[in-house]
């Protein structure tokens, strides 16, 4: 026997239409046992099992062989189509055990009362491929964004002529604000220059008084 190294088993337990439990069994387990015990690989409650633990599945060259408990209604779905009964020709009976092959892409539904156990190959490997692809796309997008940002800055930045026009507008606006401020303070009229006559020294405007030569001041 040479099982596929990527195979695994995925089980879902439904109560009516409500999902109650789900288990994923790794490919390292060549046999999968079920029992109403939390320590079992598949802690299965509510099903009539001939022994505990019950051999639920074992690895084969083409996937898994699933063993069917005696009170179970067995159905299968291929490629996600509707469930239908499994023909007698697909069943294998040996040593009082009934089993059916579970190739990849097929889902088995084991029903007892209101309980439904769905058994299929694990989808973990498909999710792993999707996760790797998503990670590659994210890394490529990040690299493209990192490279394009400097180029976009250089291509979209203002040219020297535009910068000069912006500076001229800023200076004109500053001059207008200064003139408006001077006008508000009443100092917007330029000062009148001083004439040469106004620059000559002026007397105090008094009357000249003659003083005798013999008069002295002590």
PDB file of C-alpha atoms in Angstrom:
ATOM      1  CA  UNK A   1       0.000   0.000   0.000  1.00  0.00           C
ATOM      2  CA  UNK A   2       1.364   3.386  -0.993  1.00  0.00           C
ATOM      3  CA  UNK A   3      -1.041   6.113   0.224  1.00  0.00           C
ATOM      4  CA  UNK A   4      -0.847   9.600  -1.179  1.00  0.00           C
ATOM      5  CA  UNK A   5       1.235  11.775   1.187  1.00  0.00           C
ATOM      6  CA  UNK A   6      -1.143  14.721   0.722  1.00  0.00           C
ATOM      7  CA  UNK A   7      -4.328  12.867   1.689  1.00  0.00           C
ATOM      8  CA  UNK A   8      -6.296  13.596   4.852  1.00  0.00           C
ATOM      9  CA  UNK A   9      -9.801  13.025   6.169  1.00  0.00           C
ATOM     10  CA  UNK A  10     -12.391  15.650   7.054  1.00  0.00           C
ATOM     11  CA  UNK A  11     -15.572  14.809   8.999  1.00  0.00           C
ATOM     12  CA  UNK A  12     -18.608  16.939   9.833  1.00  0.00           C
ATOM     13  CA  UNK A  13     -21.389  15.940  12.243  1.00  0.00           C
ATOM     14  CA  UNK A  14     -24.831  17.512  11.728  1.00  0.00           C
ATOM     15  CA  UNK A  15     -27.860  17.394  14.015  1.00  0.00           C
ATOM     16  CA  UNK A  16     -30.643  17.893  11.496  1.00  0.00           C
ATOM     17  CA  UNK A  17     -29.411  20.843   9.424  1.00  0.00           C
ATOM     18  CA  UNK A  18     -27.204  22.315  12.167  1.00  0.00           C
ATOM     19  CA  UNK A  19     -23.468  21.660  12.219  1.00  0.00           C
ATOM     20  CA  UNK A  20     -22.531  20.235  15.613  1.00  0.00           C
ATOM     21  CA  UNK A  21     -18.888  19.172  15.259  1.00  0.00           C
ATOM     22  CA  UNK A  22     -16.104  19.023  12.683  1.00  0.00           C
ATOM     23  CA  UNK A  23     -12.831  17.099  12.721  1.00  0.00           C
ATOM     24  CA  UNK A  24      -9.797  17.025  10.457  1.00  0.00           C
ATOM     25  CA  UNK A  25      -7.537  13.980  10.571  1.00  0.00           C
ATOM     26  CA  UNK A  26      -3.996  14.346   9.283  1.00  0.00           C
ATOM     27  CA  UNK A  27      -2.437  12.091   6.633  1.00  0.00           C
ATOM     28  CA  UNK A  28      -0.090  10.526   9.184  1.00  0.00           C
ATOM     29  CA  UNK A  29      -2.978   8.408  10.534  1.00  0.00           C
ATOM     30  CA  UNK A  30      -3.352   5.262   8.414  1.00  0.00           C
ATOM     31  CA  UNK A  31      -6.435   4.259  10.420  1.00  0.00           C
ATOM     32  CA  UNK A  32      -9.145   6.531  11.808  1.00  0.00           C
ATOM     33  CA  UNK A  33     -11.098   5.314  14.826  1.00  0.00           C
ATOM     34  CA  UNK A  34     -14.342   6.749  16.186  1.00  0.00           C
ATOM     35  CA  UNK A  35     -15.842   6.420  19.653  1.00  0.00           C
ATOM     36  CA  UNK A  36     -18.043   8.387  22.081  1.00  0.00           C
ATOM     37  CA  UNK A  37     -14.837   9.559  23.717  1.00  0.00           C
ATOM     38  CA  UNK A  38     -13.098  12.950  23.479  1.00  0.00           C
ATOM     39  CA  UNK A  39      -9.735  11.187  23.212  1.00  0.00           C
ATOM     40  CA  UNK A  40     -10.717   9.450  19.953  1.00  0.00           C
ATOM     41  CA  UNK A  41      -9.637  10.861  16.595  1.00  0.00           C
ATOM     42  CA  UNK A  42     -13.345  11.252  15.798  1.00  0.00           C
ATOM     43  CA  UNK A  43     -15.291  11.643  19.091  1.00  0.00           C
ATOM     44  CA  UNK A  44     -18.549  10.357  17.634  1.00  0.00           C
ATOM     45  CA  UNK A  45     -21.689  10.438  19.816  1.00  0.00           C
ATOM     46  CA  UNK A  46     -25.208   9.241  19.001  1.00  0.00           C
ATOM     47  CA  UNK A  47     -24.305   6.468  16.539  1.00  0.00           C
ATOM     48  CA  UNK A  48     -24.711   2.762  17.268  1.00  0.00           C
ATOM     49  CA  UNK A  49     -21.194   1.317  17.043  1.00  0.00           C
ATOM     50  CA  UNK A  50     -20.574  -2.454  17.161  1.00  0.00           C
ATOM     51  CA  UNK A  51     -17.387  -1.900  19.175  1.00  0.00           C
ATOM     52  CA  UNK A  52     -15.467   0.977  20.705  1.00  0.00           C
ATOM     53  CA  UNK A  53     -13.294   2.298  19.314  1.00  0.00           C
ATOM     54  CA  UNK A  54     -14.781   1.670  15.887  1.00  0.00           C
ATOM     55  CA  UNK A  55     -12.588   1.563  12.789  1.00  0.00           C
ATOM     56  CA  UNK A  56     -14.199   4.307  10.721  1.00  0.00           C
ATOM     57  CA  UNK A  57     -11.681   4.588   7.856  1.00  0.00           C
ATOM     58  CA  UNK A  58      -8.298   3.389   6.666  1.00  0.00           C
ATOM     59  CA  UNK A  59      -5.914   4.611   3.980  1.00  0.00           C
ATOM     60  CA  UNK A  60      -5.732   2.890   0.601  1.00  0.00           C
ATOM     61  CA  UNK A  61      -3.763   3.398  -2.586  1.00  0.00           C
ATOM     62  CA  UNK A  62      -6.553   5.536  -4.045  1.00  0.00           C
ATOM     63  CA  UNK A  63      -7.823   7.377  -0.975  1.00  0.00           C
ATOM     64  CA  UNK A  64      -9.772   5.910   1.932  1.00  0.00           C
ATOM     65  CA  UNK A  65     -11.996   2.950   2.691  1.00  0.00           C
ATOM     66  CA  UNK A  66     -14.851   3.937   5.013  1.00  0.00           C
ATOM     67  CA  UNK A  67     -16.493   1.334   7.274  1.00  0.00           C
ATOM     68  CA  UNK A  68     -20.236   1.665   7.776  1.00  0.00           C
ATOM     69  CA  UNK A  69     -21.887   1.064  11.185  1.00  0.00           C
ATOM     70  CA  UNK A  70     -24.789  -1.441  11.036  1.00  0.00           C
ATOM     71  CA  UNK A  71     -27.714   0.978  11.661  1.00  0.00           C
ATOM     72  CA  UNK A  72     -26.577   3.652   9.241  1.00  0.00           C
ATOM     73  CA  UNK A  73     -28.169   4.807   5.983  1.00  0.00           C
ATOM     74  CA  UNK A  74     -25.348   5.347   3.491  1.00  0.00           C
ATOM     75  CA  UNK A  75     -25.393   7.956   0.699  1.00  0.00           C
ATOM     76  CA  UNK A  76     -22.762   9.606  -1.409  1.00  0.00           C
ATOM     77  CA  UNK A  77     -22.206  12.721  -3.511  1.00  0.00           C
ATOM     78  CA  UNK A  78     -19.712  13.115  -6.327  1.00  0.00           C
ATOM     79  CA  UNK A  79     -18.397  16.540  -7.282  1.00  0.00           C
ATOM     80  CA  UNK A  80     -20.876  18.295  -4.945  1.00  0.00           C
ATOM     81  CA  UNK A  81     -23.994  16.941  -6.651  1.00  0.00           C
ATOM     82  CA  UNK A  82     -27.064  15.704  -4.735  1.00  0.00           C
ATOM     83  CA  UNK A  83     -26.711  12.758  -2.348  1.00  0.00           C
ATOM     84  CA  UNK A  84     -28.028   9.428  -3.567  1.00  0.00           C
ATOM     85  CA  UNK A  85     -27.925   5.871  -2.338  1.00  0.00           C
ATOM     86  CA  UNK A  86     -24.817   3.748  -2.776  1.00  0.00           C
ATOM     87  CA  UNK A  87     -25.476   0.689  -4.955  1.00  0.00           C
ATOM     88  CA  UNK A  88     -24.845  -2.755  -3.525  1.00  0.00           C
ATOM     89  CA  UNK A  89     -22.168  -3.355  -6.130  1.00  0.00           C
ATOM     90  CA  UNK A  90     -20.035  -0.565  -4.627  1.00  0.00           C
ATOM     91  CA  UNK A  91     -20.130  -2.100  -1.145  1.00  0.00           C
ATOM     92  CA  UNK A  92     -17.584  -4.547   0.195  1.00  0.00           C
ATOM     93  CA  UNK A  93     -18.593  -7.015   2.922  1.00  0.00           C
ATOM     94  CA  UNK A  94     -15.949  -8.938   4.808  1.00  0.00           C
ATOM     95  CA  UNK A  95     -15.843 -10.467   8.276  1.00  0.00           C
ATOM     96  CA  UNK A  96     -19.205  -8.934   9.117  1.00  0.00           C
ATOM     97  CA  UNK A  97     -18.034  -5.447   8.164  1.00  0.00           C
ATOM     98  CA  UNK A  98     -19.413  -3.280   5.390  1.00  0.00           C
ATOM     99  CA  UNK A  99     -17.125  -0.770   3.706  1.00  0.00           C
ATOM    100  CA  UNK A 100     -17.067   1.516   0.683  1.00  0.00           C
ATOM    101  CA  UNK A 101     -14.274   3.232  -1.189  1.00  0.00           C
ATOM    102  CA  UNK A 102     -13.939   7.013  -0.785  1.00  0.00           C
ATOM    103  CA  UNK A 103     -12.057   8.391  -3.774  1.00  0.00           C
ATOM    104  CA  UNK A 104     -11.007  12.019  -3.840  1.00  0.00           C
ATOM    105  CA  UNK A 105     -13.862  14.338  -4.794  1.00  0.00           C
ATOM    106  CA  UNK A 106     -16.543  12.123  -3.196  1.00  0.00           C
ATOM    107  CA  UNK A 107     -18.482  12.837   0.014  1.00  0.00           C
ATOM    108  CA  UNK A 108     -20.184  10.096   2.047  1.00  0.00           C
ATOM    109  CA  UNK A 109     -23.179  10.789   4.284  1.00  0.00           C
ATOM    110  CA  UNK A 110     -23.863   8.352   7.119  1.00  0.00           C
ATOM    111  CA  UNK A 111     -27.297   8.914   8.702  1.00  0.00           C
ATOM    112  CA  UNK A 112     -28.755   7.480  11.898  1.00  0.00           C
ATOM    113  CA  UNK A 113     -31.889   9.179  13.196  1.00  0.00           C
ATOM    114  CA  UNK A 114     -31.348  12.962  13.163  1.00  0.00           C
ATOM    115  CA  UNK A 115     -27.567  12.624  12.999  1.00  0.00           C
ATOM    116  CA  UNK A 116     -25.633  12.957   9.727  1.00  0.00           C
ATOM    117  CA  UNK A 117     -21.908  12.269   9.489  1.00  0.00           C
ATOM    118  CA  UNK A 118     -20.268  13.656   6.335  1.00  0.00           C
ATOM    119  CA  UNK A 119     -16.900  12.143   5.413  1.00  0.00           C
ATOM    120  CA  UNK A 120     -14.633  13.424   2.630  1.00  0.00           C
ATOM    121  CA  UNK A 121     -10.998  14.036   1.815  1.00  0.00           C
ATOM    122  CA  UNK A 122      -9.405  16.915   3.658  1.00  0.00           C
ATOM    123  CA  UNK A 123      -9.524  20.292   1.918  1.00  0.00           C
ATOM    124  CA  UNK A 124      -6.520  21.570   3.859  1.00  0.00           C
ATOM    125  CA  UNK A 125      -4.139  21.132   0.905  1.00  0.00           C
ATOM    126  CA  UNK A 126      -6.470  23.134  -1.370  1.00  0.00           C
ATOM    127  CA  UNK A 127      -6.664  25.901   1.206  1.00  0.00           C
ATOM    128  CA  UNK A 128      -2.879  25.840   1.535  1.00  0.00           C
ATOM    129  CA  UNK A 129      -2.506  26.349  -2.230  1.00  0.00           C
ATOM    130  CA  UNK A 130      -5.010  29.230  -2.133  1.00  0.00           C
ATOM    131  CA  UNK A 131      -3.189  30.817   0.822  1.00  0.00           C
ATOM    132  CA  UNK A 132       0.161  30.595  -0.956  1.00  0.00           C
ATOM    133  CA  UNK A 133      -1.303  32.110  -4.131  1.00  0.00           C
ATOM    134  CA  UNK A 134      -2.928  34.906  -2.118  1.00  0.00           C
ATOM    135  CA  UNK A 135       0.365  35.616  -0.338  1.00  0.00           C
ATOM    136  CA  UNK A 136       2.253  35.791  -3.663  1.00  0.00           C
ATOM    137  CA  UNK A 137      -0.318  38.243  -5.047  1.00  0.00           C
ATOM    138  CA  UNK A 138      -0.102  40.438  -1.933  1.00  0.00           C
ATOM    139  CA  UNK A 139       3.715  40.510  -2.037  1.00  0.00           C
ATOM    140  CA  UNK A 140       3.704  41.400  -5.745  1.00  0.00           C
ATOM    141  CA  UNK A 141       1.197  44.202  -5.136  1.00  0.00           C
ATOM    142  CA  UNK A 142       3.309  45.587  -2.269  1.00  0.00           C
ATOM    143  CA  UNK A 143       6.463  45.580  -4.416  1.00  0.00           C
ATOM    144  CA  UNK A 144       4.647  47.305  -7.289  1.00  0.00           C
ATOM    145  CA  UNK A 145       3.311  49.973  -4.930  1.00  0.00           C
ATOM    146  CA  UNK A 146       6.748  50.537  -3.382  1.00  0.00           C
ATOM    147  CA  UNK A 147       8.354  50.989  -6.800  1.00  0.00           C
ATOM    148  CA  UNK A 148       5.604  53.140  -8.289  1.00  0.00           C
ATOM    149  CA  UNK A 149       5.394  55.706  -5.468  1.00  0.00           C
ATOM    150  CA  UNK A 150       8.731  57.521  -6.244  1.00  0.00           C
ATOM    151  CA  UNK A 151       7.981  57.442  -9.972  1.00  0.00           C
ATOM    152  CA  UNK A 152       4.547  58.891  -9.415  1.00  0.00           C
ATOM    153  CA  UNK A 153       6.030  61.640  -7.251  1.00  0.00           C
ATOM    154  CA  UNK A 154       8.568  62.570  -9.935  1.00  0.00           C
ATOM    155  CA  UNK A 155       6.054  62.414 -12.760  1.00  0.00           C
ATOM    156  CA  UNK A 156       3.344  64.301 -10.944  1.00  0.00           C
ATOM    157  CA  UNK A 157       5.489  66.897  -9.171  1.00  0.00           C
ATOM    158  CA  UNK A 158       5.367  70.608 -10.223  1.00  0.00           C
ATOM    159  CA  UNK A 159       7.807  71.800 -12.890  1.00  0.00           C
ATOM    160  CA  UNK A 160      10.128  74.814 -12.281  1.00  0.00           C
ATOM    161  CA  UNK A 161       7.915  77.231 -14.235  1.00  0.00           C
ATOM    162  CA  UNK A 162       4.884  76.348 -12.135  1.00  0.00           C
ATOM    163  CA  UNK A 163       6.895  76.767  -8.928  1.00  0.00           C
ATOM    164  CA  UNK A 164       8.093  80.244 -10.086  1.00  0.00           C
ATOM    165  CA  UNK A 165       4.513  81.323 -10.827  1.00  0.00           C
ATOM    166  CA  UNK A 166       3.381  80.117  -7.411  1.00  0.00           C
ATOM    167  CA  UNK A 167       6.182  82.096  -5.719  1.00  0.00           C
ATOM    168  CA  UNK A 168       5.250  85.261  -7.655  1.00  0.00           C
ATOM    169  CA  UNK A 169       1.619  84.937  -6.596  1.00  0.00           C
ATOM    170  CA  UNK A 170       2.675  84.466  -2.973  1.00  0.00           C
ATOM    171  CA  UNK A 171       4.852  87.638  -3.047  1.00  0.00           C
ATOM    172  CA  UNK A 172       2.045  89.694  -4.647  1.00  0.00           C
ATOM    173  CA  UNK A 173      -0.379  88.536  -1.984  1.00  0.00           C
ATOM    174  CA  UNK A 174       2.096  89.511   0.747  1.00  0.00           C
ATOM    175  CA  UNK A 175       2.497  93.023  -0.767  1.00  0.00           C
ATOM    176  CA  UNK A 176      -1.267  93.487  -0.917  1.00  0.00           C
ATOM    177  CA  UNK A 177      -1.595  92.557   2.743  1.00  0.00           C
ATOM    178  CA  UNK A 178       1.193  94.996   3.704  1.00  0.00           C
ATOM    179  CA  UNK A 179      -0.403  97.880   1.768  1.00  0.00           C
ATOM    180  CA  UNK A 180      -3.787  97.172   3.317  1.00  0.00           C
ATOM    181  CA  UNK A 181      -2.223  97.226   6.781  1.00  0.00           C
ATOM    182  CA  UNK A 182      -0.436 100.558   6.086  1.00  0.00           C
ATOM    183  CA  UNK A 183      -3.664 102.101   4.800  1.00  0.00           C
ATOM    184  CA  UNK A 184      -5.520 101.019   7.931  1.00  0.00           C
ATOM    185  CA  UNK A 185      -2.853 102.749  10.067  1.00  0.00           C
ATOM    186  CA  UNK A 186      -3.002 105.935   7.946  1.00  0.00           C
ATOM    187  CA  UNK A 187       0.567 105.745   6.770  1.00  0.00           C
ATOM    188  CA  UNK A 188      -0.099 104.768   3.208  1.00  0.00           C
ATOM    189  CA  UNK A 189       0.797 108.345   1.850  1.00  0.00           C
ATOM    190  CA  UNK A 190       4.569 108.783   1.280  1.00  0.00           C
ATOM    191  CA  UNK A 191       6.338 111.460   3.398  1.00  0.00           C
ATOM    192  CA  UNK A 192       7.070 114.911   1.744  1.00  0.00           C
ATOM    193  CA  UNK A 193      10.813 115.504   1.212  1.00  0.00           C
ATOM    194  CA  UNK A 194      12.399 118.442   3.229  1.00  0.00           C
ATOM    195  CA  UNK A 195      13.293 121.454   1.030  1.00  0.00           C
ATOM    196  CA  UNK A 196      16.741 123.182   1.251  1.00  0.00           C
ATOM    197  CA  UNK A 197      15.168 126.293   2.821  1.00  0.00           C
ATOM    198  CA  UNK A 198      13.616 124.177   5.527  1.00  0.00           C
ATOM    199  CA  UNK A 199      16.955 122.656   6.231  1.00  0.00           C
ATOM    200  CA  UNK A 200      18.536 126.204   7.167  1.00  0.00           C
ATOM    201  CA  UNK A 201      18.776 127.013  10.873  1.00  0.00           C
ATOM    202  CA  UNK A 202      16.078 129.348  12.145  1.00  0.00           C
ATOM    203  CA  UNK A 203      16.290 132.109  14.821  1.00  0.00           C
ATOM    204  CA  UNK A 204      14.151 132.119  17.885  1.00  0.00           C
ATOM    205  CA  UNK A 205      12.202 135.153  16.473  1.00  0.00           C
ATOM    206  CA  UNK A 206      13.288 137.753  19.189  1.00  0.00           C
ATOM    207  CA  UNK A 207      14.186 141.530  18.659  1.00  0.00           C
ATOM    208  CA  UNK A 208      17.933 142.425  18.412  1.00  0.00           C
ATOM    209  CA  UNK A 209      19.117 144.463  21.416  1.00  0.00           C
ATOM    210  CA  UNK A 210      22.265 146.705  21.074  1.00  0.00           C
ATOM    211  CA  UNK A 211      24.648 146.501  24.025  1.00  0.00           C
ATOM    212  CA  UNK A 212      27.166 149.349  24.838  1.00  0.00           C
ATOM    213  CA  UNK A 213      30.788 148.419  24.490  1.00  0.00           C
ATOM    214  CA  UNK A 214      31.618 149.487  28.021  1.00  0.00           C
ATOM    215  CA  UNK A 215      28.964 147.258  29.451  1.00  0.00           C
ATOM    216  CA  UNK A 216      30.293 144.017  30.628  1.00  0.00           C
ATOM    217  CA  UNK A 217      28.706 140.973  32.025  1.00  0.00           C
ATOM    218  CA  UNK A 218      30.193 139.460  35.136  1.00  0.00           C
TER     219      UNK A 218
END
